[in-house]
Short mmCIF file of C-alpha atoms in Angstrom, two decimals:
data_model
loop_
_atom_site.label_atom_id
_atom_site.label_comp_id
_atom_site.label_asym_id
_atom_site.label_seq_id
_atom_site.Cartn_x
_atom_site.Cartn_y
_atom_site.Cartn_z
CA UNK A 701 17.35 -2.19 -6.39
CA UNK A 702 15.65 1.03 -6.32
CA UNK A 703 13.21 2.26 -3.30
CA UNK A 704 9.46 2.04 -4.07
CA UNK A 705 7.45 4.42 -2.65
CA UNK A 706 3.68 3.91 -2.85
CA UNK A 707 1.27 7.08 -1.79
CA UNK A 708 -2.12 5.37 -1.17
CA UNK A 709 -5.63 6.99 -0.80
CA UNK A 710 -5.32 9.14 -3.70
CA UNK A 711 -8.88 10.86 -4.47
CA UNK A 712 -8.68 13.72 -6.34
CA UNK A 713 -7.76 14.63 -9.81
CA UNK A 714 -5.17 17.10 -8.24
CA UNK A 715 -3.49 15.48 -5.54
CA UNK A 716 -2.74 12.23 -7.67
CA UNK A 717 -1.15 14.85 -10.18
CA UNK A 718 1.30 15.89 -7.34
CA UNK A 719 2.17 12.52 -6.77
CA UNK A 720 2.36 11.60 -10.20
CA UNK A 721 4.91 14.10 -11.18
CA UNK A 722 6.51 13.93 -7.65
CA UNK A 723 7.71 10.38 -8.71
CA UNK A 724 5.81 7.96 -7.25
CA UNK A 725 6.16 4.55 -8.23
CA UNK A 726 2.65 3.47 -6.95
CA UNK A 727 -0.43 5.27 -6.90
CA UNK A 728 -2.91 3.90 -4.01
CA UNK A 729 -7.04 3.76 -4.68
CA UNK A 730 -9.20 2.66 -1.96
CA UNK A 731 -12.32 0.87 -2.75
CA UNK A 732 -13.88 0.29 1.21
CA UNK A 733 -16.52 2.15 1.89
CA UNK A 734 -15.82 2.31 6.04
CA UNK A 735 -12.45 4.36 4.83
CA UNK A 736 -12.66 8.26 4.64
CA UNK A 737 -10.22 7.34 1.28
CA UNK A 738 -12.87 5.50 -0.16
CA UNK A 739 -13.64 6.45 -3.84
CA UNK A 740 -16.55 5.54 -6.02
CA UNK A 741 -16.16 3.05 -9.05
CA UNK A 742 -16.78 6.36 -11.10
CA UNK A 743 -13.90 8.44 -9.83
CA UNK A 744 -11.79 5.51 -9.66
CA UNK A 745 -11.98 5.55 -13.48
CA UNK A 746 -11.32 8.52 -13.62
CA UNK A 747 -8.46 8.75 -11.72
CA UNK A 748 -6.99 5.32 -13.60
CA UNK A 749 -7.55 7.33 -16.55
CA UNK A 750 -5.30 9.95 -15.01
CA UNK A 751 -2.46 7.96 -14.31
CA UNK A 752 -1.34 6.94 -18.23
CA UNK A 753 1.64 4.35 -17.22
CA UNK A 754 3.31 6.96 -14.99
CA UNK A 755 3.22 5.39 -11.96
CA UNK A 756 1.45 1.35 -11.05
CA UNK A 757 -2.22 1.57 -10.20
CA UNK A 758 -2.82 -0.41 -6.65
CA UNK A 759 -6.77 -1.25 -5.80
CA UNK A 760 -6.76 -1.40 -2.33
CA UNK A 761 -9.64 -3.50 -0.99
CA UNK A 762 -10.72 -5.57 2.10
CA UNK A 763 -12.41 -8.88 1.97
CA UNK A 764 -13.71 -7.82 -1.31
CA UNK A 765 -16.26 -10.80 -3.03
CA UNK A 766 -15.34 -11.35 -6.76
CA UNK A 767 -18.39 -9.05 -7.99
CA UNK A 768 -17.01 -5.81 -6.38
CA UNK A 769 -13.42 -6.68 -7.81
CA UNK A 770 -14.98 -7.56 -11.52
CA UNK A 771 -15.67 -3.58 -10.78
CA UNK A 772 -12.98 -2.53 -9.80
CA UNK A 773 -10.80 -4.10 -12.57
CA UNK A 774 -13.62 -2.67 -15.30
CA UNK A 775 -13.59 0.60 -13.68
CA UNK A 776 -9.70 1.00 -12.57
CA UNK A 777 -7.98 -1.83 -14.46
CA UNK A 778 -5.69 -2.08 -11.34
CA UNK A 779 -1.90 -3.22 -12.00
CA UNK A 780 -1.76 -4.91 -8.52
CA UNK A 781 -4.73 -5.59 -5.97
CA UNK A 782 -3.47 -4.95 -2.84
CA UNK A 783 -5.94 -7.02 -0.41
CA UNK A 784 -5.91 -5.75 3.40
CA UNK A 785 -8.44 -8.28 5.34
CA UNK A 786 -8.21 -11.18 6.20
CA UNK A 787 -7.70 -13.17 2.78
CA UNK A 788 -6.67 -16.37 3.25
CA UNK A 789 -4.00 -18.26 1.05
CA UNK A 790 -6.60 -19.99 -0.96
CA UNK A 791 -8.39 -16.62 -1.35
CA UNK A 792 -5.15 -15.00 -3.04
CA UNK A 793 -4.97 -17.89 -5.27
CA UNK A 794 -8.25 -17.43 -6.56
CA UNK A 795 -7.81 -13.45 -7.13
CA UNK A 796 -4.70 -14.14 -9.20
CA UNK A 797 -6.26 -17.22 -11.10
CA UNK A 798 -9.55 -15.08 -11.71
CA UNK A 799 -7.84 -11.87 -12.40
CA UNK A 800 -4.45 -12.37 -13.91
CA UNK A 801 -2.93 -9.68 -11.72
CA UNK A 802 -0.33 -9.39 -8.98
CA UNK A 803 -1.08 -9.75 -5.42
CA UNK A 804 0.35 -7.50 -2.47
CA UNK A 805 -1.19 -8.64 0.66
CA UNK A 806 -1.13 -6.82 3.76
CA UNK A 807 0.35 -8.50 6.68
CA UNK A 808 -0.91 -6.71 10.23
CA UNK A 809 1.89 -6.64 12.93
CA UNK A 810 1.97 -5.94 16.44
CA UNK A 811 4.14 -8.63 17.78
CA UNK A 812 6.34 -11.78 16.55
CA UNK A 813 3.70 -14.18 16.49
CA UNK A 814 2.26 -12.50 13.53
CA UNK A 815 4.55 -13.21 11.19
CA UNK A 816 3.60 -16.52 11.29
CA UNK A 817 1.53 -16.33 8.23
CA UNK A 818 4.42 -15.66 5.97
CA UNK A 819 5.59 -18.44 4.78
CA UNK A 820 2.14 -19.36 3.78
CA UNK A 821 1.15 -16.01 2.02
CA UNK A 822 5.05 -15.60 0.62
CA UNK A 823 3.85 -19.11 -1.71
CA UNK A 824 1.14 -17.15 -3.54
CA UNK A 825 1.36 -13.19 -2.90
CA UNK A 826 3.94 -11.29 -5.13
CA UNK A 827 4.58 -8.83 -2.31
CA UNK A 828 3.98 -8.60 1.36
CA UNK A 829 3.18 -4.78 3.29
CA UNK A 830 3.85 -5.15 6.47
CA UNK A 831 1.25 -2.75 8.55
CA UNK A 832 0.55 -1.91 11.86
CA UNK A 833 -2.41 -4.24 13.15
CA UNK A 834 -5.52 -2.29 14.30
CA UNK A 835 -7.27 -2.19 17.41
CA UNK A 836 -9.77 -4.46 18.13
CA UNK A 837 -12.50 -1.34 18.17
CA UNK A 838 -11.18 0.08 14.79
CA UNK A 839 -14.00 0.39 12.12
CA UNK A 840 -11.02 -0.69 9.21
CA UNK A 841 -7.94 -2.78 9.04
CA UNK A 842 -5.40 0.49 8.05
CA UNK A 843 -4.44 3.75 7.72
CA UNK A 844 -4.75 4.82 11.12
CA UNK A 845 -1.59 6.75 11.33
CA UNK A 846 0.01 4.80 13.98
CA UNK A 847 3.51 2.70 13.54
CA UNK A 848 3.83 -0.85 14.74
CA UNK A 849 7.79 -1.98 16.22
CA UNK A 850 10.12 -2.07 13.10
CA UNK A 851 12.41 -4.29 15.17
CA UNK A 852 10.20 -7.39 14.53
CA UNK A 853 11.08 -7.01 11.38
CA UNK A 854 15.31 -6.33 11.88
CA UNK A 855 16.01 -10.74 11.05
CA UNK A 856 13.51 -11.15 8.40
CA UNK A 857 14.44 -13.95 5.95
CA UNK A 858 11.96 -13.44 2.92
CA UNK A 859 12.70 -13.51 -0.16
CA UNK A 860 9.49 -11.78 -0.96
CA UNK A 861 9.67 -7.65 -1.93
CA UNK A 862 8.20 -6.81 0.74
CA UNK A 863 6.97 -2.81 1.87
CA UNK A 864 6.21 -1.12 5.05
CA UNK A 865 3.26 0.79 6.00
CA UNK A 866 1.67 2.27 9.17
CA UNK A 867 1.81 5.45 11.05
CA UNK A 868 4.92 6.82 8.61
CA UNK A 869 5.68 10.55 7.39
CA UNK A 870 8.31 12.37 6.78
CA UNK A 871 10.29 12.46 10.37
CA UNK A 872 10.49 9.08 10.47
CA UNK A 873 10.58 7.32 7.20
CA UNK A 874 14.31 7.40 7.27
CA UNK A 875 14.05 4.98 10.39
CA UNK A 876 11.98 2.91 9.07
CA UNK A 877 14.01 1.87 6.26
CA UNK A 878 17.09 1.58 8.15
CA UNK A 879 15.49 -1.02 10.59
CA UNK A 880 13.54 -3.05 8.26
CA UNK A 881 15.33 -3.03 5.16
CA UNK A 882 12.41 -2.55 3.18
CA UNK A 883 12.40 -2.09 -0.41
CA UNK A 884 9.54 0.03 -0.61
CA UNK A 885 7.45 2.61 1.98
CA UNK A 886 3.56 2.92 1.51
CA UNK A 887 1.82 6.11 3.12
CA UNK A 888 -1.39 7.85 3.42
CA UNK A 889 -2.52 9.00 6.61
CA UNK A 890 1.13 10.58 7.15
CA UNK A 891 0.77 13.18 4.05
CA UNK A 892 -2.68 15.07 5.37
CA UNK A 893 -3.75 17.56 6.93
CA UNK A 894 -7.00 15.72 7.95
CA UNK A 895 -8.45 12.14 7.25
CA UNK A 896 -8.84 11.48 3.74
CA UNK A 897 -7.48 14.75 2.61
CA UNK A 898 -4.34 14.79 1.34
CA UNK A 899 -1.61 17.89 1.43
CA UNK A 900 0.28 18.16 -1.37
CA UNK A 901 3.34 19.69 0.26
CA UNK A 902 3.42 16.98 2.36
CA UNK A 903 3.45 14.39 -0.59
CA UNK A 904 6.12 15.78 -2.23
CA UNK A 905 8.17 16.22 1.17
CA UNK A 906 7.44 12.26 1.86
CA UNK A 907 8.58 11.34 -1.48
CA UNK A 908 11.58 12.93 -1.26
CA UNK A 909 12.49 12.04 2.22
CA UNK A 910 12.22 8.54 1.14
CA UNK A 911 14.33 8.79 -1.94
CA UNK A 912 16.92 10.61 0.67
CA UNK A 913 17.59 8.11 2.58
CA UNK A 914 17.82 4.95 -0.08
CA UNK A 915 20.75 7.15 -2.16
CA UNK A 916 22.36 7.45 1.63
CA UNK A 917 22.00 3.74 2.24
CA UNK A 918 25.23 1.53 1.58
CA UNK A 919 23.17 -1.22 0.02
#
């Protein structure tokens, strides 16, 4: 099975191009306005528009109510939503039942006891991203470029594709996949050179990193 790698936060016409044609598999949109990735319903249109098939179209959003994702699917016509709050099962039921799209729900870690939830998302999401969980002060529930333990992951029984997120770039990316086994990477912070701005050297370096170290892997 081939490594997925996701570059999330996209917001300009230029840097999605580098990823694009840097082969990413997923393309990452944030629709939350606290987020310094946030786009507008207008440049997420756009941007969709931009994307023609190359690469799957992810809508991230948090604890979004069903007006602001009958938006988003107008404006973006997401192929996945990826919901980061705190969505319960029943929630995720009604986004796929409502929307006729894939679910990837984001799964906060920072110790054992929070996998706990799996078994009850793994019945209804279509993929699980594991991420690091946030402080208690942080103004949003991602992307704040710091890495949660990979071990808690090392015995994972899920049968669900699942993806890691959370403080990764290009150093350690490697690691991450070794330890967790994922079979797919998401990053955003780790590829700029300030928040919400992404470097396109650094997009193209993570991509390739990743694919590195999946053609090295004896799985």
């Amino acid at each position: 099975m081939s490594l997925l790698v996701k570059i999330c936060g996209l917001s300009t016409p230029e840097t999605l191009e580098v990823a694009l044609d840097a082969g990413a598999d997923m393309v990452g949109f944030v629709f939350f306005p606290p987020s310094p990735r946030h786009v507008s319903l207008e440049t997420g249109r756009d941007l969709g528009r931009q994307v023609k098939r190359r690469a799957l179209k992810v809508a991230l959003t948090v604890d979004a109510d069903d007006a602001t994702l009958d938006n988003i699917m107008d404006a973006l016509s997401p192929d996945i939503f990826q919901l980061h709050g705190k969505e319960s099962v029943a929630r995720l039921r009604d986004i796929k039942q409502r929307f006729g799209r894939p679910v990837m729900k984001a799964v906060p870690v920072a110790s054992a006891a929070d996998l706990a939830v799996l078994p009850g998302y793994a019945a209804v999401a279509d993929r699980i991203l594991f991420d690091a969980r946030a402080p208690k002060d942080a103004t949003r529930p991602g992307g704040l470029g710091e890495p949660f333990d990979w071990h808690l992951l090392e015995n994972l029984d899920l049968e669900l594709p699942y993806m890691v997120s959370g403080g990764l770039h290009i150093d350690n990316v490697a690691e991450a996949l070794r330890v967790t086994r994922a079979g797919g990477v998401d990053v955003s912070s780790g590829i700029e050179s300030a928040p919400g701005v992404k470097d396109p050297e650094l997009i193209k370096a993570f991509i390739r990193a990743a694919r590195a170290t999946r053609e090295l892997s004896v799985r």
